[in-house]
GROMACS .gro file of N, CA and C in nm:
model
  369
    1VAL      N    1   0.095  -0.124   0.000
    1VAL     CA    2   0.000   0.027   0.004
    1VAL      C    3   0.096   0.119  -0.011
    2GLN      N    4   0.081   0.229  -0.093
    2GLN     CA    5   0.119   0.336  -0.103
    2GLN      C    6   0.061   0.480  -0.125
    3LEU      N    7   0.083   0.547  -0.030
    3LEU     CA    8  -0.003   0.678  -0.038
    3LEU      C    9   0.066   0.844  -0.046
    4VAL      N   10   0.014   0.850  -0.184
    4VAL     CA   11   0.094   1.009  -0.230
    4VAL      C   12   0.029   1.128  -0.249
    5GLU      N   13   0.096   1.213  -0.108
    5GLU     CA   14   0.001   1.372  -0.137
    5GLU      C   15   0.074   1.411  -0.253
    6SER      N   16   0.016   1.506  -0.296
    6SER     CA   17   0.014   1.619  -0.400
    6SER      C   18  -0.057   1.745  -0.337
    7GLY      N   19   0.009   1.880  -0.439
    7GLY     CA   20  -0.119   1.972  -0.407
    7GLY      C   21   0.003   2.096  -0.315
    8GLY      N   22   0.082   2.042  -0.277
    8GLY     CA   23   0.111   2.140  -0.126
    8GLY      C   24   0.172   2.255  -0.242
    9GLY      N   25   0.246   2.341  -0.118
    9GLY     CA   26   0.286   2.517  -0.208
    9GLY      C   27   0.252   2.562  -0.082
   10SER      N   28   0.351   2.718  -0.184
   10SER     CA   29   0.299   2.850  -0.089
   10SER      C   30   0.189   2.941  -0.143
   11VAL      N   31   0.171   3.018  -0.048
   11VAL     CA   32   0.006   3.091  -0.081
   11VAL      C   33  -0.032   3.161   0.021
   12GLN      N   34  -0.097   3.273  -0.039
   12GLN     CA   35  -0.101   3.394   0.057
   12GLN      C   36  -0.244   3.387   0.169
   13VAL      N   37  -0.231   3.449   0.232
   13VAL     CA   38  -0.350   3.410   0.338
   13VAL      C   39  -0.444   3.463   0.276
   14GLY      N   40  -0.544   3.395   0.317
   14GLY     CA   41  -0.703   3.404   0.271
   14GLY      C   42  -0.683   3.281   0.135
   15GLY      N   43  -0.567   3.280   0.076
   15GLY     CA   44  -0.610   3.210  -0.014
   15GLY      C   45  -0.654   3.032  -0.007
   16SER      N   46  -0.653   2.964  -0.144
   16SER     CA   47  -0.713   2.805  -0.105
   16SER      C   48  -0.584   2.763  -0.220
   17LEU      N   49  -0.579   2.581  -0.185
   17LEU     CA   50  -0.482   2.547  -0.204
   17LEU      C   51  -0.578   2.369  -0.199
   18THR      N   52  -0.569   2.279  -0.305
   18THR     CA   53  -0.639   2.146  -0.293
   18THR      C   54  -0.516   2.059  -0.271
   19LEU      N   55  -0.524   1.929  -0.206
   19LEU     CA   56  -0.423   1.859  -0.137
   19LEU      C   57  -0.477   1.706  -0.209
   20SER      N   58  -0.419   1.624  -0.240
   20SER     CA   59  -0.506   1.467  -0.355
   20SER      C   60  -0.360   1.399  -0.229
   21CYS      N   61  -0.476   1.286  -0.252
   21CYS     CA   62  -0.389   1.158  -0.222
   21CYS      C   63  -0.404   1.049  -0.279
   22GLU      N   64  -0.325   1.035  -0.367
   22GLU     CA   65  -0.366   0.888  -0.433
   22GLU      C   66  -0.319   0.759  -0.388
   23ALA      N   67  -0.405   0.650  -0.348
   23ALA     CA   68  -0.345   0.472  -0.303
   23ALA      C   69  -0.325   0.443  -0.402
   24SER      N   70  -0.208   0.363  -0.411
   24SER     CA   71  -0.238   0.286  -0.445
   24SER      C   72  -0.209   0.056  -0.387
   25GLY      N   73  -0.276   0.004  -0.454
   25GLY     CA   74  -0.231  -0.110  -0.317
   25GLY      C   75  -0.370  -0.114  -0.246
   26TYR      N   76  -0.423  -0.010  -0.277
   26TYR     CA   77  -0.586   0.012  -0.139
   26TYR      C   78  -0.644   0.065  -0.244
   27SER      N   79  -0.789   0.043  -0.203
   27SER     CA   80  -0.896   0.090  -0.248
   27SER      C   81  -0.944   0.194  -0.136
   28VAL      N   82  -0.941   0.334  -0.153
   28VAL     CA   83  -1.015   0.392  -0.076
   28VAL      C   84  -1.175   0.406  -0.072
   29SER      N   85  -1.249   0.304  -0.161
   29SER     CA   86  -1.396   0.324  -0.130
   29SER      C   87  -1.456   0.290  -0.026
   30LYS      N   88  -1.321   0.158   0.096
   30LYS     CA   89  -1.395   0.088   0.170
   30LYS      C   90  -1.319   0.130   0.266
   31GLY      N   91  -1.346   0.198   0.396
   31GLY     CA   92  -1.238   0.241   0.498
   31GLY      C   93  -1.271   0.396   0.557
   32TYR      N   94  -1.126   0.435   0.555
   32TYR     CA   95  -1.113   0.531   0.641
   32TYR      C   96  -0.993   0.643   0.633
   33MET      N   97  -0.999   0.739   0.530
   33MET     CA   98  -0.899   0.863   0.524
   33MET      C   99  -0.904   0.948   0.593
   34ALA      N  100  -0.798   0.957   0.609
   34ALA     CA  101  -0.751   1.120   0.688
   34ALA      C  102  -0.648   1.195   0.672
   35TRP      N  103  -0.677   1.329   0.666
   35TRP     CA  104  -0.495   1.443   0.615
   35TRP      C  105  -0.497   1.481   0.787
   36PHE      N  106  -0.398   1.420   0.841
   36PHE     CA  107  -0.306   1.548   0.899
   36PHE      C  108  -0.230   1.632   0.919
   37ARG      N  109  -0.168   1.716   0.971
   37ARG     CA  110  -0.042   1.798   0.967
   37ARG      C  111   0.039   1.822   1.118
   38GLN      N  112   0.154   1.850   1.064
   38GLN     CA  113   0.255   1.893   1.174
   38GLN      C  114   0.348   2.022   1.111
   39ALA      N  115   0.273   2.096   1.242
   39ALA     CA  116   0.402   2.210   1.251
   39ALA      C  117   0.503   2.173   1.263
   40PRO      N  118   0.665   2.223   1.231
   40PRO     CA  119   0.775   2.244   1.311
   40PRO      C  120   0.748   2.276   1.468
   41GLY      N  121   0.802   2.169   1.569
   41GLY     CA  122   0.785   2.182   1.699
   41GLY      C  123   0.658   2.135   1.779
   42LYS      N  124   0.551   2.072   1.646
   42LYS     CA  125   0.437   2.029   1.679
   42LYS      C  126   0.387   1.920   1.693
   43GLU      N  127   0.312   1.879   1.807
   43GLU     CA  128   0.249   1.723   1.761
   43GLU      C  129   0.189   1.711   1.589
   44ARG      N  130   0.180   1.569   1.557
   44ARG     CA  131   0.083   1.538   1.467
   44ARG      C  132  -0.049   1.546   1.492
   45GLU      N  133  -0.132   1.653   1.425
   45GLU     CA  134  -0.233   1.674   1.445
   45GLU      C  135  -0.416   1.624   1.348
   46GLY      N  136  -0.460   1.599   1.368
   46GLY     CA  137  -0.599   1.548   1.289
   46GLY      C  138  -0.629   1.670   1.185
   47VAL      N  139  -0.724   1.659   1.065
   47VAL     CA  140  -0.806   1.800   1.023
   47VAL      C  141  -0.887   1.762   0.984
   48ALA      N  142  -0.887   1.636   0.928
   48ALA     CA  143  -1.023   1.546   0.852
   48ALA      C  144  -1.043   1.464   0.855
   49ARG      N  145  -1.106   1.349   0.852
   49ARG     CA  146  -1.137   1.234   0.802
   49ARG      C  147  -1.291   1.198   0.728
   50ILE      N  148  -1.261   1.111   0.635
   50ILE     CA  149  -1.372   1.073   0.573
   50ILE      C  150  -1.408   0.945   0.585
   51ALA      N  151  -1.513   0.890   0.652
   51ALA     CA  152  -1.535   0.729   0.647
   51ALA      C  153  -1.603   0.723   0.471
   52THR      N  154  -1.530   0.659   0.388
   52THR     CA  155  -1.576   0.677   0.226
   52THR      C  156  -1.647   0.562   0.215
   53GLY      N  157  -1.712   0.458   0.318
   53GLY     CA  158  -1.815   0.433   0.269
   53GLY      C  159  -1.952   0.489   0.306
   54SER      N  160  -1.965   0.547   0.367
   54SER     CA  161  -2.075   0.645   0.413
   54SER      C  162  -2.077   0.781   0.383
   55GLY      N  163  -2.039   0.855   0.331
   55GLY     CA  164  -1.920   0.953   0.303
   55GLY      C  165  -1.963   1.050   0.473
   56ASN      N  166  -1.938   1.011   0.570
   56ASN     CA  167  -1.922   1.046   0.679
   56ASN      C  168  -1.799   1.120   0.701
   57THR      N  169  -1.819   1.271   0.744
   57THR     CA  170  -1.692   1.370   0.774
   57THR      C  171  -1.698   1.411   0.865
   58TYR      N  172  -1.578   1.421   0.936
   58TYR     CA  173  -1.523   1.521   1.035
   58TYR      C  174  -1.408   1.575   1.066
   59TYR      N  175  -1.431   1.693   1.093
   59TYR     CA  176  -1.346   1.802   1.097
   59TYR      C  177  -1.252   1.876   1.213
   60ALA      N  178  -1.142   1.864   1.207
   60ALA     CA  179  -1.091   1.962   1.344
   60ALA      C  180  -1.196   2.115   1.378
   61ASP      N  181  -1.145   2.154   1.445
   61ASP     CA  182  -1.256   2.277   1.445
   61ASP      C  183  -1.171   2.355   1.468
   62SER      N  184  -1.025   2.367   1.448
   62SER     CA  185  -0.940   2.480   1.380
   62SER      C  186  -0.987   2.490   1.210
   63VAL      N  187  -1.032   2.412   1.152
   63VAL     CA  188  -1.065   2.377   0.998
   63VAL      C  189  -1.248   2.370   0.921
   64ASN      N  190  -1.241   2.350   1.044
   64ASN     CA  191  -1.420   2.379   1.020
   64ASN      C  192  -1.486   2.485   0.917
   65GLY      N  193  -1.548   2.440   0.850
   65GLY     CA  194  -1.631   2.599   0.760
   65GLY      C  195  -1.512   2.628   0.638
   66ARG      N  196  -1.381   2.589   0.617
   66ARG     CA  197  -1.234   2.644   0.572
   66ARG      C  198  -1.218   2.526   0.469
   67PHE      N  199  -1.206   2.380   0.537
   67PHE     CA  200  -1.142   2.290   0.453
   67PHE      C  201  -1.287   2.172   0.432
   68THR      N  202  -1.269   2.143   0.338
   68THR     CA  203  -1.337   1.987   0.249
   68THR      C  204  -1.219   1.900   0.271
   69ILE      N  205  -1.267   1.786   0.295
   69ILE     CA  206  -1.215   1.631   0.213
   69ILE      C  207  -1.309   1.541   0.144
   70SER      N  208  -1.303   1.513   0.081
   70SER     CA  209  -1.393   1.448   0.005
   70SER      C  210  -1.290   1.332  -0.106
   71GLN      N  211  -1.370   1.212  -0.152
   71GLN     CA  212  -1.330   1.133  -0.233
   71GLN      C  213  -1.411   1.141  -0.385
   72ASP      N  214  -1.229   1.143  -0.435
   72ASP     CA  215  -1.242   1.174  -0.604
   72ASP      C  216  -1.251   1.094  -0.676
   73ASN      N  217  -1.228   0.970  -0.643
   73ASN     CA  218  -1.212   0.852  -0.732
   73ASN      C  219  -1.181   0.733  -0.665
   74ALA      N  220  -1.250   0.620  -0.790
   74ALA     CA  221  -1.186   0.512  -0.661
   74ALA      C  222  -1.050   0.507  -0.574
   75ASN      N  223  -0.918   0.574  -0.646
   75ASN     CA  224  -0.808   0.576  -0.588
   75ASN      C  225  -0.743   0.710  -0.483
   76THR      N  226  -0.837   0.789  -0.508
   76THR     CA  227  -0.787   0.976  -0.450
   76THR      C  228  -0.903   1.050  -0.370
   77VAL      N  229  -0.855   1.078  -0.261
   77VAL     CA  230  -0.929   1.166  -0.188
   77VAL      C  231  -0.811   1.306  -0.160
   78CYS      N  232  -0.955   1.392  -0.148
   78CYS     CA  233  -0.902   1.563  -0.181
   78CYS      C  234  -0.901   1.657  -0.018
   79LEU      N  235  -0.807   1.725  -0.035
   79LEU     CA  236  -0.871   1.824   0.076
   79LEU      C  237  -0.846   1.936   0.024
   80GLN      N  238  -0.936   2.039   0.005
   80GLN     CA  239  -1.030   2.170  -0.040
   80GLN      C  240  -0.970   2.209   0.093
   81MET      N  241  -0.880   2.348   0.080
   81MET     CA  242  -0.851   2.419   0.174
   81MET      C  243  -0.865   2.580   0.143
   82ASN      N  244  -0.971   2.663   0.208
   82ASN     CA  245  -1.005   2.769   0.176
   82ASN      C  246  -0.953   2.885   0.264
   83GLY      N  247  -0.971   2.976   0.213
   83GLY     CA  248  -0.939   3.104   0.371
   83GLY      C  249  -0.811   3.076   0.467
   84LEU      N  250  -0.695   3.031   0.364
   84LEU     CA  251  -0.585   2.992   0.420
   84LEU      C  252  -0.546   3.077   0.530
   85LYS      N  253  -0.461   3.043   0.704
   85LYS     CA  254  -0.390   3.106   0.751
   85LYS      C  255  -0.264   3.105   0.830
   86PRO      N  256  -0.193   3.197   0.834
   86PRO     CA  257  -0.060   3.111   0.888
   86PRO      C  258  -0.040   3.028   0.940
   87GLU      N  259  -0.141   3.025   1.055
   87GLU     CA  260  -0.138   2.908   1.149
   87GLU      C  261  -0.123   2.716   1.067
   88ASP      N  262  -0.179   2.747   0.945
   88ASP     CA  263  -0.201   2.662   0.895
   88ASP      C  264  -0.065   2.577   0.795
   89THR      N  265  -0.019   2.671   0.852
   89THR     CA  266   0.139   2.609   0.748
   89THR      C  267   0.173   2.519   0.834
   90ALA      N  268   0.212   2.379   0.773
   90ALA     CA  269   0.255   2.275   0.794
   90ALA      C  270   0.268   2.141   0.687
   91MET      N  271   0.361   2.039   0.751
   91MET     CA  272   0.311   1.903   0.645
   91MET      C  273   0.235   1.858   0.672
   92TYR      N  274   0.153   1.847   0.553
   92TYR     CA  275   0.005   1.794   0.571
   92TYR      C  276   0.022   1.625   0.521
   93TYR      N  277  -0.027   1.563   0.593
   93TYR     CA  278   0.028   1.410   0.565
   93TYR      C  279  -0.164   1.335   0.536
   94CYS      N  280  -0.107   1.255   0.432
   94CYS     CA  281  -0.256   1.200   0.409
   94CYS      C  282  -0.220   1.032   0.496
   95ALA      N  283  -0.371   0.993   0.561
   95ALA     CA  284  -0.386   0.864   0.657
   95ALA      C  285  -0.448   0.759   0.625
   96ALA      N  286  -0.481   0.637   0.590
   96ALA     CA  287  -0.552   0.542   0.578
   96ALA      C  288  -0.544   0.417   0.662
   97ASP      N  289  -0.671   0.345   0.688
   97ASP     CA  290  -0.704   0.231   0.721
   97ASP      C  291  -0.803   0.142   0.677
   98ARG      N  292  -0.871   0.047   0.644
   98ARG     CA  293  -0.986  -0.019   0.599
   98ARG      C  294  -1.050  -0.009   0.753
   99TYR      N  295  -1.036  -0.070   0.876
   99TYR     CA  296  -1.093  -0.056   0.971
   99TYR      C  297  -1.075   0.037   1.048
  100TRP      N  298  -1.205   0.079   1.140
  100TRP     CA  299  -1.196   0.174   1.267
  100TRP      C  300  -1.182   0.084   1.401
  101TYR      N  301  -1.138   0.125   1.510
  101TYR     CA  302  -1.088   0.013   1.600
  101TYR      C  303  -1.162   0.132   1.717
  102GLY      N  304  -1.263   0.232   1.736
  102GLY     CA  305  -1.320   0.294   1.805
  102GLY      C  306  -1.199   0.383   1.876
  103GLY      N  307  -1.252   0.509   1.879
  103GLY     CA  308  -1.201   0.630   1.981
  103GLY      C  309  -1.262   0.747   1.895
  104SER      N  310  -1.101   0.788   1.864
  104SER     CA  311  -1.116   0.932   1.792
  104SER      C  312  -1.065   0.922   1.697
  105TRP      N  313  -1.161   0.987   1.575
  105TRP     CA  314  -1.085   0.974   1.464
  105TRP      C  315  -0.986   1.016   1.456
  106SER      N  316  -0.872   1.140   1.543
  106SER     CA  317  -0.802   1.190   1.529
  106SER      C  318  -0.660   1.163   1.592
  107ASP      N  319  -0.675   1.030   1.607
  107ASP     CA  320  -0.577   0.986   1.722
  107ASP      C  321  -0.495   0.902   1.579
  108LYS      N  322  -0.375   0.924   1.584
  108LYS     CA  323  -0.231   0.860   1.496
  108LYS      C  324  -0.285   0.724   1.480
  109GLY      N  325  -0.291   0.710   1.611
  109GLY     CA  326  -0.256   0.519   1.617
  109GLY      C  327  -0.434   0.468   1.492
  110GLN      N  328  -0.494   0.539   1.517
  110GLN     CA  329  -0.618   0.436   1.397
  110GLN      C  330  -0.579   0.379   1.291
  111TYR      N  331  -0.423   0.482   1.236
  111TYR     CA  332  -0.451   0.477   1.072
  111TYR      C  333  -0.280   0.319   1.037
  112THR      N  334  -0.310   0.274   0.964
  112THR     CA  335  -0.209   0.199   0.955
  112THR      C  336  -0.111   0.267   0.857
  113TYR      N  337  -0.182   0.338   0.738
  113TYR     CA  338  -0.109   0.345   0.640
  113TYR      C  339  -0.122   0.518   0.613
  114TRP      N  340   0.046   0.592   0.606
  114TRP     CA  341   0.055   0.628   0.585
  114TRP      C  342   0.183   0.706   0.492
  115GLY      N  343   0.127   0.838   0.370
  115GLY     CA  344   0.200   0.914   0.267
  115GLY      C  345   0.322   0.933   0.357
  116GLN      N  346   0.436   1.028   0.289
  116GLN     CA  347   0.511   1.092   0.334
  116GLN      C  348   0.496   1.238   0.324
  117GLY      N  349   0.404   1.280   0.318
  117GLY     CA  350   0.354   1.431   0.296
  117GLY      C  351   0.390   1.533   0.235
  118THR      N  352   0.314   1.678   0.231
  118THR     CA  353   0.323   1.775   0.142
  118THR      C  354   0.307   1.897   0.227
  119GLN      N  355   0.426   1.993   0.176
  119GLN     CA  356   0.423   2.119   0.277
  119GLN      C  357   0.329   2.189   0.213
  120VAL      N  358   0.274   2.275   0.287
  120VAL     CA  359   0.177   2.369   0.291
  120VAL      C  360   0.230   2.469   0.355
  121THR      N  361   0.261   2.569   0.279
  121THR     CA  362   0.284   2.721   0.361
  121THR      C  363   0.221   2.817   0.337
  122VAL      N  364   0.190   2.906   0.459
  122VAL     CA  365   0.052   3.037   0.407
  122VAL      C  366   0.136   3.145   0.443
  123SER      N  367   0.151   3.256   0.405
  123SER     CA  368   0.228   3.388   0.424
  123SER      C  369   0.160   3.493   0.349
   0.00000   0.00000   0.00000
């Protein structure tokens, strides 16, 4: 299983970016896909999650109303980010698992597969 993120970059405050996570060896159509982010010196935190079977989504309070997670096709999940703020600057990671083990969606331990990350810088 391989997850590859793309779409990161530098953007001005208030701008938008769309991140993509393409999976190989794994169907995103059944399971749980999430985006996490990690800023320098900080813990990795959950940003958004989608249960691709039901379409249910969850968001961190800090991004709710600005970010949207969606399944683009059978192998790709996207994160549309609008109204970007300097505090959104971080490395963004895609995570996935076929099963849900209970607990918080934003618990890193819930996800078996991880991508290498894509950098988002807002200034």
